[in-house]
Short mmCIF file of C-alpha atoms and ligand atoms in Angstrom, two decimals:
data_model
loop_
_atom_site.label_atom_id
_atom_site.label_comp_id
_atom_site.label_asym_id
_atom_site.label_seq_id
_atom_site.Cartn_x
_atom_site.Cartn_y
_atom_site.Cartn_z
CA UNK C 1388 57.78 115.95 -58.00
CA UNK C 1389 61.04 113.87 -56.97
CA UNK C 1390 62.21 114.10 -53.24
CA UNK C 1391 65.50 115.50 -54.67
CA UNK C 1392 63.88 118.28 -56.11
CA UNK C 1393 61.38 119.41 -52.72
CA UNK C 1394 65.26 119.17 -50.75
CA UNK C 1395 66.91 121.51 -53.56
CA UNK C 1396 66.81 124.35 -51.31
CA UNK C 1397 68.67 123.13 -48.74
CA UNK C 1398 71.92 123.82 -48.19
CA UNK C 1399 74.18 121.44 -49.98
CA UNK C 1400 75.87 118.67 -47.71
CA UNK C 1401 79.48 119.52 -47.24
CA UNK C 1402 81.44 116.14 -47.67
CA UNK C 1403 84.69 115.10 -46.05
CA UNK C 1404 86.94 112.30 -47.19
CA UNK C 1405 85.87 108.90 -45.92
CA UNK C 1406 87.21 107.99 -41.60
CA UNK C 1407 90.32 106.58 -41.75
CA UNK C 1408 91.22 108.03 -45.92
CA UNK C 1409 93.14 111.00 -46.82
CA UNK C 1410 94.03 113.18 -49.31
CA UNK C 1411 97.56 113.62 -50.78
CA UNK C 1412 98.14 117.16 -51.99
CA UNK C 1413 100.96 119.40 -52.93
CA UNK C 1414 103.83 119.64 -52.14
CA UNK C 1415 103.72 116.70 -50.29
CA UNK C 1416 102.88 114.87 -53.47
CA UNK C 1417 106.39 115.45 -54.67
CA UNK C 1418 107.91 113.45 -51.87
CA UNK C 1419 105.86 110.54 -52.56
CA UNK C 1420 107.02 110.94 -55.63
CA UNK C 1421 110.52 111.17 -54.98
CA UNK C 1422 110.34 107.58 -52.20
CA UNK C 1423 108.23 105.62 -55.08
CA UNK C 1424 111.03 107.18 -58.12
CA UNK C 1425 113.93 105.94 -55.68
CA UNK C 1426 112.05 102.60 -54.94
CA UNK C 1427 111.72 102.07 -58.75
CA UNK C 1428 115.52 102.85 -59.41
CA UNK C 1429 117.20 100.46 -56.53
CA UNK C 1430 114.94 97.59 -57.13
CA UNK C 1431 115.02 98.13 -61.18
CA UNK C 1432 119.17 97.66 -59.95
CA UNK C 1433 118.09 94.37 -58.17
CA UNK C 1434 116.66 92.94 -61.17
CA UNK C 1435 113.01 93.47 -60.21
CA UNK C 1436 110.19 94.15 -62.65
CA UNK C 1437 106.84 96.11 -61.78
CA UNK C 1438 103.77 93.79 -61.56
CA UNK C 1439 100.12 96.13 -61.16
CA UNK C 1440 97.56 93.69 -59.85
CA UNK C 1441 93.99 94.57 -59.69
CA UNK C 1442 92.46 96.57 -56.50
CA UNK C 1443 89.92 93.93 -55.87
CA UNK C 1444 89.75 90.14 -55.86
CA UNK C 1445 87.74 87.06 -55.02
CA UNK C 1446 87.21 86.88 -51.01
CA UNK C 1447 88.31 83.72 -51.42
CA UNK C 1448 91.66 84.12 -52.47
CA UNK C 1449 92.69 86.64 -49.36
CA UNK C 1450 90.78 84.31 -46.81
CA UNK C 1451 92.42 81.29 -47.92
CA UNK C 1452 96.08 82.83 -48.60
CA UNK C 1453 95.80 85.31 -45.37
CA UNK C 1454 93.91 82.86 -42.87
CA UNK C 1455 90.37 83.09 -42.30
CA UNK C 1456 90.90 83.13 -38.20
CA UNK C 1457 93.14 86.55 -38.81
CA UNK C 1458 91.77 90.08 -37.71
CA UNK C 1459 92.71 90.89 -41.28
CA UNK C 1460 90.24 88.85 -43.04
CA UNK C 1461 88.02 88.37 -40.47
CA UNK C 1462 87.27 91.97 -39.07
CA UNK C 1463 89.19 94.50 -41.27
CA UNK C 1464 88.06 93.47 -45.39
CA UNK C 1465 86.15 95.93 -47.29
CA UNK C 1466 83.86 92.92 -48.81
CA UNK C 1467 81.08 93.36 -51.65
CA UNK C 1468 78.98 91.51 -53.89
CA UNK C 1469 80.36 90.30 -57.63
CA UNK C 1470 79.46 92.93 -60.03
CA UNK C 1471 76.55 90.90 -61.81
CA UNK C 1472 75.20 89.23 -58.43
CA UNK C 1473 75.19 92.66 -56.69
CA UNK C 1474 73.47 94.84 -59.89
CA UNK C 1475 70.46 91.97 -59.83
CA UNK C 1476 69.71 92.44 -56.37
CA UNK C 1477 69.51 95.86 -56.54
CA UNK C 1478 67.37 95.29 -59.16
CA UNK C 1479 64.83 93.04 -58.04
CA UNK C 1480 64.71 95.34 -54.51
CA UNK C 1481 66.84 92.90 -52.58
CA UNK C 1482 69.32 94.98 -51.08
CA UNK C 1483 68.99 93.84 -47.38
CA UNK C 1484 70.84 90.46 -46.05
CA UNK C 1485 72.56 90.54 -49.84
CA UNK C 1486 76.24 89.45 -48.07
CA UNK C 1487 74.85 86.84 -46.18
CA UNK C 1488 72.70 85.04 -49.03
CA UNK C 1489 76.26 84.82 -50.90
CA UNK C 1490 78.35 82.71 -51.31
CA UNK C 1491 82.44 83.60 -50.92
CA UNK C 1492 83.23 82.25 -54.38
CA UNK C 1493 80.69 85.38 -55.30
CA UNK C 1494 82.20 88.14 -52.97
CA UNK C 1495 85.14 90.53 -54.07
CA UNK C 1496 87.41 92.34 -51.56
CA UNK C 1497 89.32 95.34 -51.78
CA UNK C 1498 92.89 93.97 -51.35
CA UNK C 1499 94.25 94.55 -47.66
CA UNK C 1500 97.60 93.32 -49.17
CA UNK C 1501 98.92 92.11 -52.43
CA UNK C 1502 101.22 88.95 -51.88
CA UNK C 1503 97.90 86.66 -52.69
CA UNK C 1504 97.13 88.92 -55.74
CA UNK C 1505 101.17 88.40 -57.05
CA UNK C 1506 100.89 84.76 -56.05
CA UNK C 1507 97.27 84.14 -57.70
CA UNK C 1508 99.46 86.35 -61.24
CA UNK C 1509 102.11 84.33 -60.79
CA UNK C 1510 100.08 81.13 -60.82
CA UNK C 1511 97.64 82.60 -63.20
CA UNK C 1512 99.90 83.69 -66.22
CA UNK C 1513 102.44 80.37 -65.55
CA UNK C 1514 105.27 82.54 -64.44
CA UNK C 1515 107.32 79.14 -63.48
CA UNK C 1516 108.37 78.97 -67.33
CA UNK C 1517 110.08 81.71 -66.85
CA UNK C 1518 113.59 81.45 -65.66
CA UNK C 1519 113.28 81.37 -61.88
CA UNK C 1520 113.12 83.26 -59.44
CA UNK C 1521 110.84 85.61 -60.86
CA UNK C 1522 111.09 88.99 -59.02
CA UNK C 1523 108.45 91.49 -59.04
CA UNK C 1524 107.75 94.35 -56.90
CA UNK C 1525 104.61 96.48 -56.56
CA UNK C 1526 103.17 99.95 -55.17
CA UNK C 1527 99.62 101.21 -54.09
CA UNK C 1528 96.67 101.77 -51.69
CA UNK C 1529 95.89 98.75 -49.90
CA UNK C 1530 92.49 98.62 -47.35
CA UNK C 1531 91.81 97.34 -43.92
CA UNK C 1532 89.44 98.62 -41.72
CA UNK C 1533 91.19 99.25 -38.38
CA UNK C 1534 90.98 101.98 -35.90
CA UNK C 1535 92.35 104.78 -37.55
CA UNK C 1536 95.40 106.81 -35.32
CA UNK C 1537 98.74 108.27 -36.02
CA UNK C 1538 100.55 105.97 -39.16
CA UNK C 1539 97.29 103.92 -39.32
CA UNK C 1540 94.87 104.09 -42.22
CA UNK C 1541 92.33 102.64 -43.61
CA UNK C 1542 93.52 103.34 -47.10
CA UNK C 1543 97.31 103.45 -46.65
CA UNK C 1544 99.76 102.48 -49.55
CA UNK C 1545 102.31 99.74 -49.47
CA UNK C 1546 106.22 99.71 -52.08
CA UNK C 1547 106.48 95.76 -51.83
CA UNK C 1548 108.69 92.95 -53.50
CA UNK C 1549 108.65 89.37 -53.70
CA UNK C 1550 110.40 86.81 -55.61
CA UNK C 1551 109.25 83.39 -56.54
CA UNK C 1552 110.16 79.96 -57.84
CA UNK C 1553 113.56 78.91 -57.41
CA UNK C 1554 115.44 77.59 -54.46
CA UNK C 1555 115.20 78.81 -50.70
CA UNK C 1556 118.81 79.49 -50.81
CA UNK C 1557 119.87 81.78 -47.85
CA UNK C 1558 121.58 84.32 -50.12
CA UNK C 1559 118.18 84.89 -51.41
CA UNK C 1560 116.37 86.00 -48.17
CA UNK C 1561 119.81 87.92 -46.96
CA UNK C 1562 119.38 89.75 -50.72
CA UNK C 1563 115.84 90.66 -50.26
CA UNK C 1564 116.45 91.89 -46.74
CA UNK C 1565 119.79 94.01 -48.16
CA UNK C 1566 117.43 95.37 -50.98
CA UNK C 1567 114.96 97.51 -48.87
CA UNK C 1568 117.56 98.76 -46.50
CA UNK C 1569 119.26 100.15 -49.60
CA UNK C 1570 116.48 101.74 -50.65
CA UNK C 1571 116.00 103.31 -46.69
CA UNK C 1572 119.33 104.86 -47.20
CA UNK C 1573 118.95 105.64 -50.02
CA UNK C 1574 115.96 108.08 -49.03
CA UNK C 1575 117.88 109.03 -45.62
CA UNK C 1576 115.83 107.32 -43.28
CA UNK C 1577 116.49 107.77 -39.96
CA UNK C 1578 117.12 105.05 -37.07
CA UNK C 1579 116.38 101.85 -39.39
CA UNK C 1580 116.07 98.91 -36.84
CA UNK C 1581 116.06 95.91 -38.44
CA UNK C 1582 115.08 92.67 -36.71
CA UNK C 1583 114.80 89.31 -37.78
CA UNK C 1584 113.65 85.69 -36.79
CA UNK C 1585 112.99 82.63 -37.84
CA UNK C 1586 109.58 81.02 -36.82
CA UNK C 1587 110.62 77.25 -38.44
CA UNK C 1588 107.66 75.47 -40.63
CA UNK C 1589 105.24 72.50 -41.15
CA UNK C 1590 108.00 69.97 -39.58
CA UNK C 1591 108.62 72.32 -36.38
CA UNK C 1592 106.40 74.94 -35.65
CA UNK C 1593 103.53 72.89 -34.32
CA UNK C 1594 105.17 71.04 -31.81
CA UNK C 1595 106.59 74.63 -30.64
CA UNK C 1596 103.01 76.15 -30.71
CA UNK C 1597 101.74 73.20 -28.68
CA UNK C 1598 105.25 73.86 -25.95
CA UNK C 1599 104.01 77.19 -25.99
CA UNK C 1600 100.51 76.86 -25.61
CA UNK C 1601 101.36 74.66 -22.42
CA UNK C 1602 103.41 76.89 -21.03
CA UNK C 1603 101.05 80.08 -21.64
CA UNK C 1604 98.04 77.44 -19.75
CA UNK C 1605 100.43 77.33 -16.74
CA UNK C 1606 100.18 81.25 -16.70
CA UNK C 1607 96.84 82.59 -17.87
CA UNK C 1608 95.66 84.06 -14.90
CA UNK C 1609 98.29 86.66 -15.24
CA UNK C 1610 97.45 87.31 -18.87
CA UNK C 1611 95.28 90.04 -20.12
CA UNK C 1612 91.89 88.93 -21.97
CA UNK C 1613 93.53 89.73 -25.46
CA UNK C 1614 96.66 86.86 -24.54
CA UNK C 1615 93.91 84.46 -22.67
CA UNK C 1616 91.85 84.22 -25.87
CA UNK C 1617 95.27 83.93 -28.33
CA UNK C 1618 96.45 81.19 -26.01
CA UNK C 1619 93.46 79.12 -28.15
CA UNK C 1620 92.99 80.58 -31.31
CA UNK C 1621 96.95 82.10 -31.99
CA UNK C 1622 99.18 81.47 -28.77
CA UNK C 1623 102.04 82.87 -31.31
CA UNK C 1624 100.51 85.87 -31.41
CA UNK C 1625 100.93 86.33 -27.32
CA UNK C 1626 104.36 87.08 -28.08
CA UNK C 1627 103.21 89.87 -30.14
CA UNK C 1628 101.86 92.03 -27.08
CA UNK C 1629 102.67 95.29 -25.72
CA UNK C 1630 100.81 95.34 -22.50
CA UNK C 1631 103.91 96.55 -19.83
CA UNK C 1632 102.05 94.03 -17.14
CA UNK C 1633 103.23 90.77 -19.45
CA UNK C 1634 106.32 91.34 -20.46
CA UNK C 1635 108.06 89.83 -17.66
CA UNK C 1636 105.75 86.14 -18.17
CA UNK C 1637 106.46 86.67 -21.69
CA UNK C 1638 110.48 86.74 -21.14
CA UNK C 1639 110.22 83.29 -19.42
CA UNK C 1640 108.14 81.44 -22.53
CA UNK C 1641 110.00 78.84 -24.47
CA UNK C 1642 111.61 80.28 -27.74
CA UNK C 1643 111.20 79.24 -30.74
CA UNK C 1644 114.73 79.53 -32.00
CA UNK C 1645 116.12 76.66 -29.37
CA UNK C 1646 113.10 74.46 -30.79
CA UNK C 1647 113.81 74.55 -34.78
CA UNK C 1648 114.33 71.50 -36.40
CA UNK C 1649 117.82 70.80 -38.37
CA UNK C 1650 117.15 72.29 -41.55
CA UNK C 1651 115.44 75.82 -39.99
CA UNK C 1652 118.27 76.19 -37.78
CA UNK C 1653 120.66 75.40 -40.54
CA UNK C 1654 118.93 77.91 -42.92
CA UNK C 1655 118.61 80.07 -40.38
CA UNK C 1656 122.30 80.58 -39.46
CA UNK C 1657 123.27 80.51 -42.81
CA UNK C 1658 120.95 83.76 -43.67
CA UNK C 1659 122.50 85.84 -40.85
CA UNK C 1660 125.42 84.64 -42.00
CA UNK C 1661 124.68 86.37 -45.36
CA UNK C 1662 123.74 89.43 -43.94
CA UNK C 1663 126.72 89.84 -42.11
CA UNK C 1664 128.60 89.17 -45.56
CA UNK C 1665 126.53 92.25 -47.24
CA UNK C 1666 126.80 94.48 -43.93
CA UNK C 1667 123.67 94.45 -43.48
CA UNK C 1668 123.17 95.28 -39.16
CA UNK C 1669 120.41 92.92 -37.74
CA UNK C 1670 119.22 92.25 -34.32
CA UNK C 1671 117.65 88.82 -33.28
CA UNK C 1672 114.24 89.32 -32.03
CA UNK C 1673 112.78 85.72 -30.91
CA UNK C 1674 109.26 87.87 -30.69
CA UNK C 1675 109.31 88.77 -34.22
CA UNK C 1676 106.57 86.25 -35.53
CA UNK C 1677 104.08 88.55 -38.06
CA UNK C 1678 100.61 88.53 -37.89
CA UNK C 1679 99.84 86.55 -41.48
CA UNK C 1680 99.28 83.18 -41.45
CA UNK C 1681 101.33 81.87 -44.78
CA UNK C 1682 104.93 83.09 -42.82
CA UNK C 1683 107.92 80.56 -42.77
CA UNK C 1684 111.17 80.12 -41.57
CA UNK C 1685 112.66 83.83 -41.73
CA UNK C 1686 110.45 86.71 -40.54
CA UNK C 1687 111.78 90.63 -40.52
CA UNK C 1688 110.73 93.95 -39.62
CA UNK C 1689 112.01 97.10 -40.05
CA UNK C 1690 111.09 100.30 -37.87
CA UNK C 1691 112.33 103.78 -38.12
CA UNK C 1692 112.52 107.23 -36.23
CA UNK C 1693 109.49 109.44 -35.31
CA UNK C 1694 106.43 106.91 -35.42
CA UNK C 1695 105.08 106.57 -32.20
CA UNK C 1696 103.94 102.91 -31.38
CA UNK C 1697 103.18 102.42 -35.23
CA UNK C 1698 106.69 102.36 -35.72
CA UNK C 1699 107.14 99.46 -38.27
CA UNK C 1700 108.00 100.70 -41.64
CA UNK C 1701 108.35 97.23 -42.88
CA UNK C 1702 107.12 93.64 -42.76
CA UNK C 1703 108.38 90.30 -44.69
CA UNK C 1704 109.12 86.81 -44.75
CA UNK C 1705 109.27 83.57 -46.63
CA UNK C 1706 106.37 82.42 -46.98
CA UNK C 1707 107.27 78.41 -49.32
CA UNK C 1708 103.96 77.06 -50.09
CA UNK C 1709 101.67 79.76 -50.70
CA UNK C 1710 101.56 79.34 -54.07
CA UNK C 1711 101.05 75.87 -53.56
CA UNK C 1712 97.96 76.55 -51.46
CA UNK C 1713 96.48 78.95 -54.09
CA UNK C 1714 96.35 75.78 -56.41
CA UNK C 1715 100.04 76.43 -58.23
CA UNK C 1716 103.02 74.23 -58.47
CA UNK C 1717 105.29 74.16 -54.96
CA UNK C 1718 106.74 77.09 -55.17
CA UNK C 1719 109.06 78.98 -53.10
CA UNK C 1720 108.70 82.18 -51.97
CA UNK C 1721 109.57 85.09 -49.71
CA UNK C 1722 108.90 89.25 -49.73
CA UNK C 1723 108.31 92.22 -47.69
CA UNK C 1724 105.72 95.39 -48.08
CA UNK C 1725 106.70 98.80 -46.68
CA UNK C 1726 104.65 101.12 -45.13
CA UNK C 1727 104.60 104.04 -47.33
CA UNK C 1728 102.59 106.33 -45.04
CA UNK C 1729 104.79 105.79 -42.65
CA UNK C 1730 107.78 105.95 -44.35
CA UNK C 1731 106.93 109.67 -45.71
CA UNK C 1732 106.04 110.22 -42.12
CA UNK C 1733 109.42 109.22 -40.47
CA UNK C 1734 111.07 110.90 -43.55
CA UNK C 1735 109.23 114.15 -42.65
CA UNK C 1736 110.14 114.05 -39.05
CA UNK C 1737 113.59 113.37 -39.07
CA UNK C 1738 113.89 116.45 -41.95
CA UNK C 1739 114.72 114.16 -44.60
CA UNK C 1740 111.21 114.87 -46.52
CA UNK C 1741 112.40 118.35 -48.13
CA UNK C 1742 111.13 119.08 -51.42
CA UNK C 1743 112.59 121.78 -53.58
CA UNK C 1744 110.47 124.82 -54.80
CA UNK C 1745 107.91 124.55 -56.89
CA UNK C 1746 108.69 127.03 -59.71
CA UNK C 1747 111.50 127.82 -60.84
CA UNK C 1748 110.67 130.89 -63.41
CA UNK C 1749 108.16 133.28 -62.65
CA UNK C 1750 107.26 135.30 -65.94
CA UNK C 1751 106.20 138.86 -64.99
CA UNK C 1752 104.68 140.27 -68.35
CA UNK C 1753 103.37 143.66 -69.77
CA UNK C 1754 101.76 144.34 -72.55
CA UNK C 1755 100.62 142.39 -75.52
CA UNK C 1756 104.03 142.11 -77.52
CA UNK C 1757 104.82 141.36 -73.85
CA UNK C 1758 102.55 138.88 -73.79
CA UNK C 1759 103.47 136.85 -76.60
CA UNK C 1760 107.11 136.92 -75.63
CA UNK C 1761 106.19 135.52 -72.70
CA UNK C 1762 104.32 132.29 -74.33
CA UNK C 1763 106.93 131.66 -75.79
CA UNK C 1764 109.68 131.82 -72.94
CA UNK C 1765 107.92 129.35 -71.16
CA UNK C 1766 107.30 126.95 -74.19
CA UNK C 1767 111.00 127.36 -74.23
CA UNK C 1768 111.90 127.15 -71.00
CA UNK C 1769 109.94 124.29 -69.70
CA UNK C 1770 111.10 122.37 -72.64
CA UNK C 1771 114.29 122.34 -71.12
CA UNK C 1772 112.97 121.16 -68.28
CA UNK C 1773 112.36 123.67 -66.09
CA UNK C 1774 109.00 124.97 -64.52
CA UNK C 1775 107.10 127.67 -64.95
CA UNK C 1776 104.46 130.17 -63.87
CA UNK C 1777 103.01 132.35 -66.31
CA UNK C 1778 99.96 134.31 -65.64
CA UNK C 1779 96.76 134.42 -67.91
CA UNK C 1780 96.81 137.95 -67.54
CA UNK C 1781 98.93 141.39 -67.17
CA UNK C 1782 99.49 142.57 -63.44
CA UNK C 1783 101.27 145.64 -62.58
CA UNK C 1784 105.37 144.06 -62.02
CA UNK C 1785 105.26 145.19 -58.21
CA UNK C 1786 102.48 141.86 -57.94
CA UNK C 1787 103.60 139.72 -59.50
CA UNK C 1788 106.84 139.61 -57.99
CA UNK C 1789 104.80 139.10 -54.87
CA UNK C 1790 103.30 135.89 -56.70
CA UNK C 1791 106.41 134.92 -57.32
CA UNK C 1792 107.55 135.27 -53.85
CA UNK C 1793 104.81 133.36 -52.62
CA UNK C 1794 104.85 130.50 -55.01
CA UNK C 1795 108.60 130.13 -53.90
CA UNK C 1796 109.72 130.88 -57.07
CA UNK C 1797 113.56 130.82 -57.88
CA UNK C 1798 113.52 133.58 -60.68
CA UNK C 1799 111.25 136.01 -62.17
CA UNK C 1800 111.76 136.71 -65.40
CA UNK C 1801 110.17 140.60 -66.56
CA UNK C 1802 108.97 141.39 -69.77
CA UNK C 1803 108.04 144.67 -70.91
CA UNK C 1804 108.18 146.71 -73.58
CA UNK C 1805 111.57 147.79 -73.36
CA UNK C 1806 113.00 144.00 -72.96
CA UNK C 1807 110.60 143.04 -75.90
CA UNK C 1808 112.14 145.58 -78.34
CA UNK C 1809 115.99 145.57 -76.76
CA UNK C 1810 116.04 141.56 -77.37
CA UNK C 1811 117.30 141.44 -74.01
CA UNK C 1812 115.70 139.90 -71.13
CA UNK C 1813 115.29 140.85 -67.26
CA UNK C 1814 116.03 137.96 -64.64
CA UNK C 1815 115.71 138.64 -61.10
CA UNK C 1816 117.20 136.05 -58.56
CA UNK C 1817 114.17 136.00 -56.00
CA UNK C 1818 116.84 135.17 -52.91
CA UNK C 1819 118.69 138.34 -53.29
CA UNK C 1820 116.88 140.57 -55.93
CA UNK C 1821 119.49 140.68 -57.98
CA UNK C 1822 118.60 142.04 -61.39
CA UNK C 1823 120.72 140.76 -64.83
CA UNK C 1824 119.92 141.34 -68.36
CA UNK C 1825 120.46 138.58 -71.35
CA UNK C 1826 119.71 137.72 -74.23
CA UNK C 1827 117.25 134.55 -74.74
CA UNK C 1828 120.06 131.88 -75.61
CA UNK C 1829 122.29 133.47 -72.79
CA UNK C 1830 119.49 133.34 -70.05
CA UNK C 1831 119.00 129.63 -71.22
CA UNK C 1832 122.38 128.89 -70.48
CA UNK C 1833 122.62 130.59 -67.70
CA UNK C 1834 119.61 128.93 -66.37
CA UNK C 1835 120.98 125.25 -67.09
CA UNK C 1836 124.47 126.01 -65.40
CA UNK C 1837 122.56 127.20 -61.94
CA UNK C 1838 120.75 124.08 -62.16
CA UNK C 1839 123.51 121.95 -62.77
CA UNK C 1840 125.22 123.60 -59.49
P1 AMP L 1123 101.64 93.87 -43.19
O1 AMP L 1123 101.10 93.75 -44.58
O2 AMP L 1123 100.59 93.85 -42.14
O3 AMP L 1123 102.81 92.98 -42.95
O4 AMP L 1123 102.21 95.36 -43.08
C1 AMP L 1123 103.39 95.79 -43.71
C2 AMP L 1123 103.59 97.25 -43.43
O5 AMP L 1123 102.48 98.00 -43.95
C3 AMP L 1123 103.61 97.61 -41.94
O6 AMP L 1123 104.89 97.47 -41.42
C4 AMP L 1123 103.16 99.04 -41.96
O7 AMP L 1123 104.24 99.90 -42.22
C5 AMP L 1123 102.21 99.11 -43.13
N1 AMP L 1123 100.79 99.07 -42.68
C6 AMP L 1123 100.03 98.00 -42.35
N2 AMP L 1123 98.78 98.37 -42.02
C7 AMP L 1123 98.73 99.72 -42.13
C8 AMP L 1123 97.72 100.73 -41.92
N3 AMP L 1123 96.48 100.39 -41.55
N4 AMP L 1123 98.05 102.01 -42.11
C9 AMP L 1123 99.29 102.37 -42.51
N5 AMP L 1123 100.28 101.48 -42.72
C10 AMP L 1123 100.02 100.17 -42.54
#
């Protein structure tokens, strides 16, 4: 006898969605719906097409496109075997030490972003014969394993654009940036903050890092062990913390924006200059440098109302050369990914995240004529759009009005015997039990003319 059939007596194990993963249910659904409907509309209105890349790729391509040295790649990747690799060890037994006998080219992640993925399409199906820039945007679960809290998942979803090929013309970074804020107000997001940077490239950044590293050197005792360690491996990242004890070192470091070279400071001032020709309300933040290593020249992030410290909503940035780097033409490029989670979140808390009530009809039925008068009001109704609840089998009318009521239903509609053989139908409006009689095109009028409202 098989182990799994001695343990068939015991109580089954009760499972629970995986640390750090959640499920999305109703109604709530419907609000998700609604952000990723909107986001679809305003960037359709931008000239943006949908791209779906694949939920997993080659290791390779995030460690090389993301930085090895980042926590990203380095702690937080759900990493596997290749498909054919990992079914032969299991085969032959060889399950233990598996990872470690592989080699990256043979390891697949589970995407903890998708700029690499749109980057490695781009490159892939020779997007730069296409008139340039091409713009794409994207939406769905991304995975990182970090210490899950309030806004923080492990699978979390990201609404994200990028455009590529082209020029690095200003006007496009300022259009980007104007394109998610009007899709925040879009939604009625509350307290949008948006601050940007720039954090130069090849030509000036290093000799800044090295200015910076100095100065940090000249300070470490004071730092924290996180900032001591980032003065070697990241000292740009220092800039990054939170810890109240190192703000007031931090406020004395060299910034970054009186150590661009001509052409960063020139592009630089010319994209605030084209925000402030859209409107669009900016604050300089010499901080804002972005944990990912492919970043250049402008950097942005957007945070909203009612998200604790995981406040950031969104993250972006030009990022010229990535493509490049992934074995493509030079390519220019520059894009953002929103925080859906957290969007819906801030969304909820701020009241903007009301959904509408499920049903609209109820149908309260009696009888068997009943019955099939009933089938066919709601093939009628919800062809016209609207929905509809109608129960698999007769209740007494005093019930199923209470359904109705509970399922938030606008109307119920009652059909009995006497409606069935008068032609004329019973409507009930569920907020203040008012009762009308029509006939079936006169209720579907009515019905579209309340919507309408
Ligand atoms: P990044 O790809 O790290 O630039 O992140 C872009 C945006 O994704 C952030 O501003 C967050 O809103 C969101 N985000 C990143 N990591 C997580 C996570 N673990 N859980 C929920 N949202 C996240």
């Amino acid at each position: 006898m098989s182990e799994g059939a001695v343990k068939k007596e015991e109580k089954p194990r009760k499972f629970q969605a995986i640390r750090g993963t959640r499920d999305l249910l109703p109604p709530e659904t419907a609000l998700w719906n609604r952000v990723e409907q909107t986001a679809h509309e305003v960037f359709a209105t931008f000239g943006f097409g949908e791209i779906r890349v694949p939920i997993f790729e080659s290791t390779d391509l995030f460690a090389r496109s993301i930085g090895a040295e980042t926590d990203v790649v380095s702690k937080e990747m759900y990493t596997f075997g290749g498909f054919a690799e990992f079914s032969a060890k299991v085969g032959e037994g060889r399950m233990e030490g598996m990872l470690s006998e592989m080699s990256p080219e043979e390891m697949i992640s589970l995407r903890p972003e998708a700029t690499a993925s749109v980057c490695r399409a781009y490159i892939e199906h020779n997007m730069q014969q296409l008139p340039q820039p091409v713009k794409l945007y994207y939406m769905g679960p991304m995975f990182r394993r970090e210490r899950p809290q309030k806004g923080r998942y492990r699978q979390f979803y990201q609404i994200g654009a990028e455009v590529l090929g082209g020029s690095d013309a200003p006007a496009i970074d300022a259009e980007v940036i104007e394109m998610v804020m009007t899709f925040f107000d879009r939604l009625g997001l509350q307290g949008v903050q948006l601050d940007i940077n720039s954090i130069g490239d090849r030509n000036c950044r290093p000799q800044y890092v090295e200015l910076l590293r100095a100065a940090l050197l000249k300070v470490k005792d004071k730092l924290g062990p996180d900032s001591q360690r980032r003065i070697e491996t990241n000292p740009l990242r220092v800039l990054d913390s939170k810890l109240e004890s190192e703000q007031a070192i931090i406020a004395t470091l060299p910034r970054i924006a009186d150590h661009l070279c001509e052409d960063c400071a020139t592009h630089y001032a010319a994209v605030k200059h084209q925000l402030e020709i859209r409107g669009v309300i900016y604050r300089e933040n010499w901080r804002l440098v972005r944990g990912l290593d492919y970043y250049m020249r402008t950097t942005f992030e957007i945070t909203a109302k009612g998200l604790g410290s995981q406040n950031a909503v969104c993250g972006g940035g030009r990022y010229d050369g990535l493509v490049e780097l992934l074995g493509g033409p030079p390519t220019k490029g520059i894009g953002f990914a929103i925080g859906e989670d957290r969007l819906i979140l801030s969304l909820q808390e701020s009241g903007k995240g009301a959904i509408s009530a499920d049903r609209d009809v109820y149908i309260a039925w009696m009888g068997e004529r009943a019955h099939a008068t009933a089938i066919r009001a709601a093939k009628d109704l919800r062809k016209a759009g609207f929905s509809v609840e109608l129960p698999p089998v007769e209740q007494k009318f005093g019930k199923a009005l209470g359904q109705a009521d509970k399922l938030g239903a606008k109307y119920a509609l009652i059909l009995g015997d006497n409606e069935v053989s008068e032609g004329l139908w019973t409507l009930k409006t569920l907020a203040d039990g008012s009762q009308v009689k029509y006939t079936e095109p006169d209720l579907l009028e009515y019905l579209r003319k309340q919507r309408a409202l």
